[in-house]
mmCIF file of C-alpha atoms and ligand atoms in Angstrom:
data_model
loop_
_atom_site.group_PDB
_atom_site.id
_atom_site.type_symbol
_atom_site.label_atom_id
_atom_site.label_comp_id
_atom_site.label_asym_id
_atom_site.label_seq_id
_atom_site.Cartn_x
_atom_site.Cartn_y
_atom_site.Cartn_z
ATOM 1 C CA UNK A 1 0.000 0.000 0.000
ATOM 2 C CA UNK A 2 1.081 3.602 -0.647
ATOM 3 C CA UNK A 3 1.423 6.298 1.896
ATOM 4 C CA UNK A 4 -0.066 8.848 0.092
ATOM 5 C CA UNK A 5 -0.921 11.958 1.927
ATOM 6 C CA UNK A 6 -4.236 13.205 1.652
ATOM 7 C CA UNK A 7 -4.893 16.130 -0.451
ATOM 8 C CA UNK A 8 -7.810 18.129 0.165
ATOM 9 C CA UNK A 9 -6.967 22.181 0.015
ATOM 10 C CA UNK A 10 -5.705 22.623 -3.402
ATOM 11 C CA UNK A 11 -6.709 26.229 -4.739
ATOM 12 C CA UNK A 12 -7.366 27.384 -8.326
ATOM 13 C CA UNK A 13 -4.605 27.938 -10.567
ATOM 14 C CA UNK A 14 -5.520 31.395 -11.689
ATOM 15 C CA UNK A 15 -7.804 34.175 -10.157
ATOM 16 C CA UNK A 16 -11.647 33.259 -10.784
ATOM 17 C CA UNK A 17 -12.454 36.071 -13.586
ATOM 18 C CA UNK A 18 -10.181 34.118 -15.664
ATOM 19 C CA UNK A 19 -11.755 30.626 -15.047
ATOM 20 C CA UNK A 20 -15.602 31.611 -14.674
ATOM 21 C CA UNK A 21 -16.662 29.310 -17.749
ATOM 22 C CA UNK A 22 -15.599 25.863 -18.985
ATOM 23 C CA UNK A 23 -13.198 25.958 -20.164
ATOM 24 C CA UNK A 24 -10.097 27.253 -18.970
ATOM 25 C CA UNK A 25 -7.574 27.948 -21.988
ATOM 26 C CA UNK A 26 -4.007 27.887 -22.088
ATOM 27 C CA UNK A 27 -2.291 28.881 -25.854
ATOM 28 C CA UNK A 28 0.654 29.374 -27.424
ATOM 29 C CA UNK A 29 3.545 27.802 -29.212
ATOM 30 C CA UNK A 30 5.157 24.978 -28.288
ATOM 31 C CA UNK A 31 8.473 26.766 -28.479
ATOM 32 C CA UNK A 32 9.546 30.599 -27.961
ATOM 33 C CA UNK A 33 11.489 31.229 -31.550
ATOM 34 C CA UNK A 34 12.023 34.575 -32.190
ATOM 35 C CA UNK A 35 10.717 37.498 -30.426
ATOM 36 C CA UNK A 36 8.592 38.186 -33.626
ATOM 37 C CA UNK A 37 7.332 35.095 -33.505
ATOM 38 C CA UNK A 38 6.037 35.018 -30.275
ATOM 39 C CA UNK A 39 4.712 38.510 -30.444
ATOM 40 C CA UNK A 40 2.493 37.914 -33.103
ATOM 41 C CA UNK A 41 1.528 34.906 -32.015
ATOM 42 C CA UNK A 42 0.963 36.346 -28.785
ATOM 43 C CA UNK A 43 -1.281 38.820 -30.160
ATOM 44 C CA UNK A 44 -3.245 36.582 -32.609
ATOM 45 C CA UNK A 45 -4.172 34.793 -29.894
ATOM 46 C CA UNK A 46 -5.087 37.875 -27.593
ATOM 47 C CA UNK A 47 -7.349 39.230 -30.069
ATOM 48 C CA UNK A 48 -8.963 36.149 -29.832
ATOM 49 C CA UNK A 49 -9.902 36.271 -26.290
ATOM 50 C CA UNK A 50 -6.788 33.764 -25.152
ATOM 51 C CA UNK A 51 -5.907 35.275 -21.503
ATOM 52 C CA UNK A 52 -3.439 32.905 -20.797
ATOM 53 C CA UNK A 53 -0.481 32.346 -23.178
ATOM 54 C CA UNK A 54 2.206 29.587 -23.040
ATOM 55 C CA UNK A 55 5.802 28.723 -25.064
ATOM 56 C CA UNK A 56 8.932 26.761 -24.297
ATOM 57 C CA UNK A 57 11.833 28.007 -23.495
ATOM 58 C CA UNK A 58 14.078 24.762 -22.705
ATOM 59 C CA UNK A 59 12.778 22.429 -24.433
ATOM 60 C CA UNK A 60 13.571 18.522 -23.504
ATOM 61 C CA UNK A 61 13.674 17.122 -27.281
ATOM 62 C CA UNK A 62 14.064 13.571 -27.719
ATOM 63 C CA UNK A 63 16.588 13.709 -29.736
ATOM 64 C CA UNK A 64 20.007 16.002 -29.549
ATOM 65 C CA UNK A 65 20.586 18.436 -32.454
ATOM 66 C CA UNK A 66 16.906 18.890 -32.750
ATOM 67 C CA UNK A 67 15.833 23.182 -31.561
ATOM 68 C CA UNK A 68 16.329 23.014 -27.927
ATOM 69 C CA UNK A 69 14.930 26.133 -27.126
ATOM 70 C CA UNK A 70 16.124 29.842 -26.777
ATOM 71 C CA UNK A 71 16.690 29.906 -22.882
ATOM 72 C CA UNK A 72 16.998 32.502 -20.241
ATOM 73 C CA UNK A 73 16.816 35.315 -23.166
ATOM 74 C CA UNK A 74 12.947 34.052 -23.924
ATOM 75 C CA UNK A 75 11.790 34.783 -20.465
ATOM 76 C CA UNK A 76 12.377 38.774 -21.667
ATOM 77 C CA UNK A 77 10.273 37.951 -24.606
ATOM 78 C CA UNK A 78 7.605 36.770 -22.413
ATOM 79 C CA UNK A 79 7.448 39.672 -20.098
ATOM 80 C CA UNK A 80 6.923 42.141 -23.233
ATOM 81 C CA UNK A 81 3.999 39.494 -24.553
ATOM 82 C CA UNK A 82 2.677 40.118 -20.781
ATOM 83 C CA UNK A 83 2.870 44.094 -20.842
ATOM 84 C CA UNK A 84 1.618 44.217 -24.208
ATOM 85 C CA UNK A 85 -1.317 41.769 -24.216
ATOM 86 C CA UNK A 86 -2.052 41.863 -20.551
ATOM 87 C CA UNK A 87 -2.436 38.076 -20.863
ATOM 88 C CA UNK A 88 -0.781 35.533 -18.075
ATOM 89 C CA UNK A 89 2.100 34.075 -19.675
ATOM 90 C CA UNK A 90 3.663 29.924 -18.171
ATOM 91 C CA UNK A 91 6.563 28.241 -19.320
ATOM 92 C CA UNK A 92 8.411 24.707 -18.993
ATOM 93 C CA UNK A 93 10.299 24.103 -15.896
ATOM 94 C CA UNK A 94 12.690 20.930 -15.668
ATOM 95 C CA UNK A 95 15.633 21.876 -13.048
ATOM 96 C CA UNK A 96 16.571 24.371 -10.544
ATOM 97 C CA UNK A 97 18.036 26.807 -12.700
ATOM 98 C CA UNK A 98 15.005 26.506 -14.662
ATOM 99 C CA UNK A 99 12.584 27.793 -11.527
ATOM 100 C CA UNK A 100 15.460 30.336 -10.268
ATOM 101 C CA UNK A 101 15.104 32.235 -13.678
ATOM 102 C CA UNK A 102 11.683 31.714 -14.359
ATOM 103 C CA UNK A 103 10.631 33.489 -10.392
ATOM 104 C CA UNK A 104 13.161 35.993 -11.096
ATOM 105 C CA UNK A 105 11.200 37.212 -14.122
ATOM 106 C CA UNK A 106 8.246 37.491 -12.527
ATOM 107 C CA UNK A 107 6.622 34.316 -14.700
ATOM 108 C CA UNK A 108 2.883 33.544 -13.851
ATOM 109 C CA UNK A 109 2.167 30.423 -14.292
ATOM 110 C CA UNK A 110 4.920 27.033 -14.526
ATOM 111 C CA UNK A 111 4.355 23.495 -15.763
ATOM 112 C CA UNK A 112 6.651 20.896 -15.441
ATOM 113 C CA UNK A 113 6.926 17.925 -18.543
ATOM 114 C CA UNK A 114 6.499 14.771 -18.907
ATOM 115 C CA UNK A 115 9.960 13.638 -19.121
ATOM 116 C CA UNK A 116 10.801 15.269 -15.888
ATOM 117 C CA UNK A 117 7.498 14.453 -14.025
ATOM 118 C CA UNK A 118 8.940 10.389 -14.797
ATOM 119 C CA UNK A 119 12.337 11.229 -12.619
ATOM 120 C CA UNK A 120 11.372 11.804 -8.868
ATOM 121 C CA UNK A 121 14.979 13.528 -8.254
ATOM 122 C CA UNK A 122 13.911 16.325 -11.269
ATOM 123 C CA UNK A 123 10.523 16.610 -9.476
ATOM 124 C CA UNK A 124 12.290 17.061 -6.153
ATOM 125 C CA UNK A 125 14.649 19.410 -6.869
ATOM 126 C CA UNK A 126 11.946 21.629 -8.683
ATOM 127 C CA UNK A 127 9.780 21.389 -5.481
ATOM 128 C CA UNK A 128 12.526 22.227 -3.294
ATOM 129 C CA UNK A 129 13.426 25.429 -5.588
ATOM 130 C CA UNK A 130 9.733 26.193 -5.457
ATOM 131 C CA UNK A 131 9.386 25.730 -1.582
ATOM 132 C CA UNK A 132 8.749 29.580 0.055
ATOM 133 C CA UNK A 133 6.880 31.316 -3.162
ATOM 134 C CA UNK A 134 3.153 30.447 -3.907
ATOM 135 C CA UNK A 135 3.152 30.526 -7.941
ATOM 136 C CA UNK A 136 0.771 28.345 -9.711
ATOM 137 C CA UNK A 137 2.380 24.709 -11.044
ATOM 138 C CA UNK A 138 0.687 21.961 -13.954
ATOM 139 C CA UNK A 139 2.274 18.757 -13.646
ATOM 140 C CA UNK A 140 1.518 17.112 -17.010
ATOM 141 C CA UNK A 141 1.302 13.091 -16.582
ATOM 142 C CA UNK A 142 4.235 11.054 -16.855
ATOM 143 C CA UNK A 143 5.527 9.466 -19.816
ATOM 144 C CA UNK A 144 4.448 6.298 -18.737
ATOM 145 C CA UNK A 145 0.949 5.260 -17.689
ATOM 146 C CA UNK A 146 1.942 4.960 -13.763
ATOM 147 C CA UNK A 147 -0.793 6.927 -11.874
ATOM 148 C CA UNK A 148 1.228 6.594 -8.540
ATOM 149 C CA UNK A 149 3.974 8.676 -10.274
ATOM 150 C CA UNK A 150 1.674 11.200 -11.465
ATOM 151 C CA UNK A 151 0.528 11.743 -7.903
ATOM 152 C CA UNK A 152 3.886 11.114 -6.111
ATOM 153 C CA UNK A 153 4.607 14.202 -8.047
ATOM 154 C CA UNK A 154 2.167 16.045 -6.782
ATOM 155 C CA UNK A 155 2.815 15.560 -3.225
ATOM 156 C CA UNK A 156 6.377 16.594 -3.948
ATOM 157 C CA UNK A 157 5.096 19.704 -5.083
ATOM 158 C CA UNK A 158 2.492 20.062 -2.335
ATOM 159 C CA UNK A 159 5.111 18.865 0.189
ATOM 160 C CA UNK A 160 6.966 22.329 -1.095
ATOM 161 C CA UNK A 161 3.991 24.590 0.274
ATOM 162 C CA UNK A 162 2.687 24.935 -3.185
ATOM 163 C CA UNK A 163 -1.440 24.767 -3.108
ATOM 164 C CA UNK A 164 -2.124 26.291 -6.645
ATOM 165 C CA UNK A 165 -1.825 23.285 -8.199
ATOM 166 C CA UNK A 166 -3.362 21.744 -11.487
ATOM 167 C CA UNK A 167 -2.174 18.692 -13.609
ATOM 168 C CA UNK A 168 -1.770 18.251 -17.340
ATOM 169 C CA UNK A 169 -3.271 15.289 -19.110
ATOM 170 C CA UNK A 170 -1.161 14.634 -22.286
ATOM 171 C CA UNK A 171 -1.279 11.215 -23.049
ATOM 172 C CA UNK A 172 1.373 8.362 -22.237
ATOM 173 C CA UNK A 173 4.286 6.991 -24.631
ATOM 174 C CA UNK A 174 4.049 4.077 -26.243
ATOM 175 C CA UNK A 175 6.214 2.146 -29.511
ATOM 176 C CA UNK A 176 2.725 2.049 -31.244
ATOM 177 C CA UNK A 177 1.888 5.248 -32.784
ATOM 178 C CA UNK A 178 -0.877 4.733 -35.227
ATOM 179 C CA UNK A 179 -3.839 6.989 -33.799
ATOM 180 C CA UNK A 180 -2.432 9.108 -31.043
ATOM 181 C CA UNK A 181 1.101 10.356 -30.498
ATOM 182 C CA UNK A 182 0.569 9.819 -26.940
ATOM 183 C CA UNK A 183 -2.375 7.432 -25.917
ATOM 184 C CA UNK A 184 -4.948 9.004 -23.876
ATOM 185 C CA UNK A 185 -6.204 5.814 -21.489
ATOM 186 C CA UNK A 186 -8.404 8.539 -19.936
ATOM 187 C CA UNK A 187 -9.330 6.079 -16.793
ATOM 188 C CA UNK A 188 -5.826 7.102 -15.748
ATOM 189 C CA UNK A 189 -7.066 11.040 -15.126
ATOM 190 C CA UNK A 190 -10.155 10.121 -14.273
ATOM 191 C CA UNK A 191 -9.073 8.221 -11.286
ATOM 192 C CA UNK A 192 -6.936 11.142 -10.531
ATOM 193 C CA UNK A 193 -9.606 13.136 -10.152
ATOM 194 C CA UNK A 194 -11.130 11.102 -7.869
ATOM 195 C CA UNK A 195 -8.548 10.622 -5.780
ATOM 196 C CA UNK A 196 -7.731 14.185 -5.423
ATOM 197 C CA UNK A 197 -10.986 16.196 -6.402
ATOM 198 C CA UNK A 198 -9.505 19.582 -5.831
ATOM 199 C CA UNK A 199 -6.925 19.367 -8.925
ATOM 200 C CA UNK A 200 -7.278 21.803 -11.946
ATOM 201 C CA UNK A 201 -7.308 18.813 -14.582
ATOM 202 C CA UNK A 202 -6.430 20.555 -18.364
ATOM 203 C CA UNK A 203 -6.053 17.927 -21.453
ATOM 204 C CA UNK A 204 -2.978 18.691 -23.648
ATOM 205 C CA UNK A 205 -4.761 17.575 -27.414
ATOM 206 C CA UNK A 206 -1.948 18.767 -29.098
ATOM 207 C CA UNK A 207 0.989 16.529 -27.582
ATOM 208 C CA UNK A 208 -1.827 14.265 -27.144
ATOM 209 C CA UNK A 209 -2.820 13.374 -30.690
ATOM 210 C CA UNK A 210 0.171 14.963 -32.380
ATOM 211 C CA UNK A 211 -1.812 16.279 -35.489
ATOM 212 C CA UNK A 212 -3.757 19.086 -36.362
ATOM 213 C CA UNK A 213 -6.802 16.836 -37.460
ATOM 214 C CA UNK A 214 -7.321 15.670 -33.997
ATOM 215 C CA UNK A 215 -7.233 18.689 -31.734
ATOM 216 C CA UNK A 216 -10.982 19.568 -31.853
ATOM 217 C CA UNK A 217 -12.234 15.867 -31.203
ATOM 218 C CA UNK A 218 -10.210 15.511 -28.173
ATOM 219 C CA UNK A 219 -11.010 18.932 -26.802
ATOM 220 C CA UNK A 220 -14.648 17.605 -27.391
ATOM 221 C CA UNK A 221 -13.722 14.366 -25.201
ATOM 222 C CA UNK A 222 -12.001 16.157 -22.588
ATOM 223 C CA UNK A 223 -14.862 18.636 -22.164
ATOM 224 C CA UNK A 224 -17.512 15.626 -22.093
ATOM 225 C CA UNK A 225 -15.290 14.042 -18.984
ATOM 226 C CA UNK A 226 -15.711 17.112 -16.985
ATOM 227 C CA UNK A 227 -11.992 18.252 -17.294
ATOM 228 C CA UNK A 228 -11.083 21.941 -16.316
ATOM 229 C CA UNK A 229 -9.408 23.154 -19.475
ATOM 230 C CA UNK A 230 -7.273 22.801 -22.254
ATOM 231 C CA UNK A 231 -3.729 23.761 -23.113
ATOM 232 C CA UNK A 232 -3.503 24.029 -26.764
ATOM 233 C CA UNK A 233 -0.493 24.717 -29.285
ATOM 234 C CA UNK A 234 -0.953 27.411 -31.363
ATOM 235 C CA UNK A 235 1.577 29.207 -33.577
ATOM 236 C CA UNK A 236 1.588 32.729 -36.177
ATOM 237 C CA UNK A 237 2.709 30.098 -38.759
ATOM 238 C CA UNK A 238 2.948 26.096 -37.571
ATOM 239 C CA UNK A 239 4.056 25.224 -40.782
ATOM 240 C CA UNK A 240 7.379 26.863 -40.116
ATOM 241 C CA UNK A 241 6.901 26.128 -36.693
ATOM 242 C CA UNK A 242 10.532 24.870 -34.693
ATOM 243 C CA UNK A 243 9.179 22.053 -32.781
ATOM 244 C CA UNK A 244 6.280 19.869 -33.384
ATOM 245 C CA UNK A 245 4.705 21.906 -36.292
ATOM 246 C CA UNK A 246 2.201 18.844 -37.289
ATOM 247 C CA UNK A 247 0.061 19.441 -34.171
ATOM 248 C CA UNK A 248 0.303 23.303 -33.851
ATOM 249 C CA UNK A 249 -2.672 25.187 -34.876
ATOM 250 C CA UNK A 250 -3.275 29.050 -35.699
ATOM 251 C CA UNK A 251 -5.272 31.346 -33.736
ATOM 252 C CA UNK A 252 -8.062 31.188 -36.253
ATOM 253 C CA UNK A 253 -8.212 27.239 -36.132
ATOM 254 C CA UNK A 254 -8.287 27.707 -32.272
ATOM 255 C CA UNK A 255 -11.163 30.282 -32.056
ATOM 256 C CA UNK A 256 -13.172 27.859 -34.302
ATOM 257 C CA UNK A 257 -12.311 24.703 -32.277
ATOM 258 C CA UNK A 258 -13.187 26.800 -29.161
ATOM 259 C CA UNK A 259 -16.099 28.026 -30.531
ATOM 260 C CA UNK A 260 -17.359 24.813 -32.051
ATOM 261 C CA UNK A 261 -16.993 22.926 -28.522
ATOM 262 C CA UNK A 262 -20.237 21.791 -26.823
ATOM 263 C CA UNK A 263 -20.039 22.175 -23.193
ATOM 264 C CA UNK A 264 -22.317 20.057 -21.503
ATOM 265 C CA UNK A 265 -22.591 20.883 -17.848
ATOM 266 C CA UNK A 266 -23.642 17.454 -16.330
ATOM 267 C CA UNK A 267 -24.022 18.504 -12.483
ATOM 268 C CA UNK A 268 -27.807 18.276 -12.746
ATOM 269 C CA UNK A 269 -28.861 14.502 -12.356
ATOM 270 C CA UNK A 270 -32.309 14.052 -14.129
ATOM 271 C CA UNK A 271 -35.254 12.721 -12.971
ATOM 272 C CA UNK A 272 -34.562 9.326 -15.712
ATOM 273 C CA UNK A 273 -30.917 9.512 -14.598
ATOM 274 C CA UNK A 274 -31.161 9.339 -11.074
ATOM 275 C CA UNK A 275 -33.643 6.035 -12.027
ATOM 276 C CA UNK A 276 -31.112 4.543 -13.819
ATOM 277 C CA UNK A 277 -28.330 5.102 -11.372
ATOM 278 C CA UNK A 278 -30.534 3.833 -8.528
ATOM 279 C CA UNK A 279 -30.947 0.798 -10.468
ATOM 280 C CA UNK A 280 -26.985 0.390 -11.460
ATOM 281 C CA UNK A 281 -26.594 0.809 -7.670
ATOM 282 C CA UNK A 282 -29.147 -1.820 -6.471
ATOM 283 C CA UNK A 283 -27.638 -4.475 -9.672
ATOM 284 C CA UNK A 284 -24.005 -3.667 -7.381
ATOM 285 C CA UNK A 285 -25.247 -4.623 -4.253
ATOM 286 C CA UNK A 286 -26.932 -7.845 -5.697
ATOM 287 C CA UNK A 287 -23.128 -8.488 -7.586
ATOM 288 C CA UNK A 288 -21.697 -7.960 -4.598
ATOM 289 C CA UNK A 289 -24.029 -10.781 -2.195
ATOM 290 C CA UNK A 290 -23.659 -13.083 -5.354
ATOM 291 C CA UNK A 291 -19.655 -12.615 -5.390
ATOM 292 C CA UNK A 292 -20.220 -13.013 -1.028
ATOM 293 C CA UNK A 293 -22.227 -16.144 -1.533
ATOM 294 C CA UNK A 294 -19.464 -17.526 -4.316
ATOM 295 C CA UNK A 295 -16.481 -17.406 -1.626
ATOM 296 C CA UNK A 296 -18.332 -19.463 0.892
ATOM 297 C CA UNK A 297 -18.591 -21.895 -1.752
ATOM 298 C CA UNK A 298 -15.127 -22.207 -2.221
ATOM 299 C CA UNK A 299 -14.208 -21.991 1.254
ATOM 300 C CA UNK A 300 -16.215 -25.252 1.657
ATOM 301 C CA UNK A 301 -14.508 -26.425 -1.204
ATOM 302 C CA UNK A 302 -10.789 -25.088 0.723
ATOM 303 C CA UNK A 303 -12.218 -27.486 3.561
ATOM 304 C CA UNK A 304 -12.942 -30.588 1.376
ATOM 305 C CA UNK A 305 -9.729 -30.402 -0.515
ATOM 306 C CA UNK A 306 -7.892 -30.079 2.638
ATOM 307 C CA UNK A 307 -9.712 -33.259 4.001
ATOM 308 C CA UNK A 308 -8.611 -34.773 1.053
ATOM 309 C CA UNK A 309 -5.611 -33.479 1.032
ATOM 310 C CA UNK A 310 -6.056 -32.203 -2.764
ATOM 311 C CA UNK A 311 -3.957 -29.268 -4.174
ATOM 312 C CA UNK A 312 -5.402 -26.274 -4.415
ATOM 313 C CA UNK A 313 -5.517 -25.190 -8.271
ATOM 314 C CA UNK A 314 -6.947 -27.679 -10.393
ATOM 315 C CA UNK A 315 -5.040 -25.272 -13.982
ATOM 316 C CA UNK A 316 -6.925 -27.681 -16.259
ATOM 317 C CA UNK A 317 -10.717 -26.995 -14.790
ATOM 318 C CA UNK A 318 -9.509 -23.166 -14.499
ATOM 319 C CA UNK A 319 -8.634 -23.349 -18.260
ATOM 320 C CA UNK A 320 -11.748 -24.673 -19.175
ATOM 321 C CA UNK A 321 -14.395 -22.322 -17.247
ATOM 322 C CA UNK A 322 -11.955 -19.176 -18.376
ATOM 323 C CA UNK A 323 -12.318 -19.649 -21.789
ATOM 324 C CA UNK A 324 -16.567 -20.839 -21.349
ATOM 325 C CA UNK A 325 -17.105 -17.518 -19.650
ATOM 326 C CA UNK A 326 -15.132 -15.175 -22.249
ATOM 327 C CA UNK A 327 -17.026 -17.670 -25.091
ATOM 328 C CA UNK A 328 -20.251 -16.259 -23.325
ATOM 329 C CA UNK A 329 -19.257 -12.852 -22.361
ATOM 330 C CA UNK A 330 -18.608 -12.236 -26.178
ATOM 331 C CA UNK A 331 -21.779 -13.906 -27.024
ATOM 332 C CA UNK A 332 -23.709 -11.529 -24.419
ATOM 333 C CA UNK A 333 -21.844 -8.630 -25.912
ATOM 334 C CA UNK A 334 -19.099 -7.645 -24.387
ATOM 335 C CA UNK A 335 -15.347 -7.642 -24.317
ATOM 336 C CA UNK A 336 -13.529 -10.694 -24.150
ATOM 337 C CA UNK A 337 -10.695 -9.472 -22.054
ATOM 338 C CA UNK A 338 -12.848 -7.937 -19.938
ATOM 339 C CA UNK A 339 -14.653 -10.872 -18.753
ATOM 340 C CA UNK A 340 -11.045 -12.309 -18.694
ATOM 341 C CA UNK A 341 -9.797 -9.992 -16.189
ATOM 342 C CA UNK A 342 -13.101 -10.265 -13.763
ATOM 343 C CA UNK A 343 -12.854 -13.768 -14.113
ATOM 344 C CA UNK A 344 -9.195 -13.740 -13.305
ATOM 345 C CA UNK A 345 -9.790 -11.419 -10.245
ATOM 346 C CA UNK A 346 -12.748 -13.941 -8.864
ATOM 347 C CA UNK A 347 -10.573 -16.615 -9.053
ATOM 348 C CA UNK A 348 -7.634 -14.965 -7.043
ATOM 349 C CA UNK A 349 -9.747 -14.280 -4.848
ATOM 350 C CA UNK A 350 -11.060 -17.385 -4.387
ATOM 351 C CA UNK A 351 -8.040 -19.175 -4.432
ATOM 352 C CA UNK A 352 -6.724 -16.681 -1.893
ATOM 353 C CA UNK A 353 -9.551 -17.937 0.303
ATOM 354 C CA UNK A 354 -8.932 -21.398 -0.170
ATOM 355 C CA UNK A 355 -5.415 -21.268 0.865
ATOM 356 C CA UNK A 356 -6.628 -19.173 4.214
ATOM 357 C CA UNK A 357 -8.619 -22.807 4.897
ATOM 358 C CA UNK A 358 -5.998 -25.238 4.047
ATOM 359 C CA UNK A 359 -3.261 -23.435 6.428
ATOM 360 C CA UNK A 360 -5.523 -23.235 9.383
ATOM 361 C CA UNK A 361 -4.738 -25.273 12.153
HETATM 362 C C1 PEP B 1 5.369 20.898 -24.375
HETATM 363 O O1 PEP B 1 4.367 21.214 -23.730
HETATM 364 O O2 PEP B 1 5.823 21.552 -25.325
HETATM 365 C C2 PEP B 1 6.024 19.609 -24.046
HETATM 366 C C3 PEP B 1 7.330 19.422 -24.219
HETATM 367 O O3 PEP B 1 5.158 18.718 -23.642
HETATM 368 P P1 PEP B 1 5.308 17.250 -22.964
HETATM 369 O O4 PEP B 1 6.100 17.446 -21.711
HETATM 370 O O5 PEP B 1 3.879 16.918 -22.716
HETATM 371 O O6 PEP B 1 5.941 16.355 -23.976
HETATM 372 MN MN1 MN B 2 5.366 20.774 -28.010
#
């Protein structure tokens, strides 16, 4: 079992005039280029109603050679997109240099990426740095799909006195890449959110899907699940763009996406939906006597086997009833694996309780 501490006092990430509507928008290119570049950009996206604006600075490519950002000198160029536009401006954090600089120049709003979030030293040394000032942090997921290190993260951060925090859903690596850059498994957040239902929760579509194409859709999806907001790339000219051009978008294509999103606001349970829930709830409790009533069965059956001195795990009878339930399941309409994994689960269980029988004295 984890220790996890319990999180219950988290703040918003940005004063409430900003955040009064679904959703919350963060934009801007994935990497400062030029100071012309991220002025217009900057503006674009200001004339468009964007109040909070984003870019790189040091940017953790895969690869060395590939544009690793512009540095220190870019945090300058933010400050003049902040007096000019009067928009909140974040950048990329990823060591303690990083967070010295980025406090020093007055910077609004910091997330840290998914490469560092996967190294608890990087995410410890940031926290650390951070401990004593009170500026707003988004901890995007981790590369891999490990919810515990998504969270252990966010303790370190909390640890560091830090309660504006939000987190940054941008999908998890994997050697596949045929729909999604970065494959959402969106049970991942959405047990976050339960765990910790004070977090800001944005989705990242861009990193997420890594093409233009599939931006709006997963805005769409993230706004049906409830999340917070969005952070979105979004650049004067992507084409040209420095870094990930295929997924960048320009302010135009945003205020259309935007625009085009349907926000449903699902607080309000209906009359019909409140039926159906109360009759979800009552199939539960019936699943859960039936499951109740299976283990005595097998504990009788721990108690006959151990009269008979029998071994425990017959694999061959296992074998059989696996593959007769996932036969039906499929027939009945749903997923093979699925069934395969409840089934699996009973059976541990079961087994588990067997074994409690046969080693009592
Ligand atoms: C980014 O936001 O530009 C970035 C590098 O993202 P991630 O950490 O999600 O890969
Ligand atoms: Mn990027």
């Amino acid at each position: 079992m984890s220790a996890s501490i319990y999180i219950d006092d988290l703040k918003p990430i940005v004063p409430q005039n900003l955040a009064v509507e679904r959703p919350l928008v963060i934009a801007g290119p994935c990497s400062a280029e030029t100071e012309e570049q991220l002025l217009e950009t900057a503006r674009q996206l200001s004339a468009n109603g964007i109040k909070i604006f984003r870019a790189g600075i040091w940017k953790p490519r895969t690869k060395p050679g590939s544009f690793e950002g512009v540095g220190e000198k870019g945090l300058a160029w933010l400050n003049r997109v902040k007096e000019e536009t009067g928009m909140l401006v974040a950048t990329e954090v990823a060591t303690r240099q990083h967070v010295e600089e980025a406090l020093k120049a007055r910077i609004d709003i910091l997330w840290i990426g998914a490469r560092t979030v996967s190294n608890p030293f990087s995410v410890q040394e940031i926290a650390d740095t951070l401990a004593g000032s009170d500026v707003p942090v988004l901890i995007k997921n981790p590369l891999n799909p490990d919810l515990e290190l998504w969270i252990g993260a966010i303790e370190r951060i909390y640890n560091a006195g830090i309660r504006r925090i939000g987190v940054i859903h941008r999908g998890f690596s994997s050697y596949e890449k045929q729909i999604y850059r970065n494959p959402p498994h969106w049970h991942i957040p959405i047990e976050l959110r339960l765990r910790i239902p004070s977090l800001t929760v944005l989705c990242d579509p861009s990193h997420m899907g890594g093409k233009q194409s599939l931006v709006a859709p997963l805005c769409q999806e993230a706004m049906d699940l409830g999340y917070d907001g969005l952070m979105i790339e979004a650049h004067c000219n992507p084409a040209a763009a420095w870094s990930d051009r295929e997924q960048q978008v320009t302010a135009e294509t945003l205020t259309h996406i935007l625009h085009t999103l349907v926000i449903r606001e699902t607080t309000e349970a209906t009359e019909t939906l409140s039926e159906l829930r109360r009759q979800l709830d009552q199939l539960d409790e019936e699943l859960l006597n039936i499951l109740s009533q299976r283990m005595s069965i097998s504990r009788e059956i721990g108690r006959y086997k151990k009269e008979h001195n029998m071994k425990i795990l017959q694999a061959q009878r296992y074998d059989e009833m696996l593959n007769k339930r996932i036969a039906q399941a499929i027939e009945l309409g749903m997923d093979g694996n699925f069934m395969k994994s409840i089934i699996q689960a009973i059976h541990e269980e079961s087994v588990r309780q067997q074994i409690d029988i046969v080693n009592r004295s």
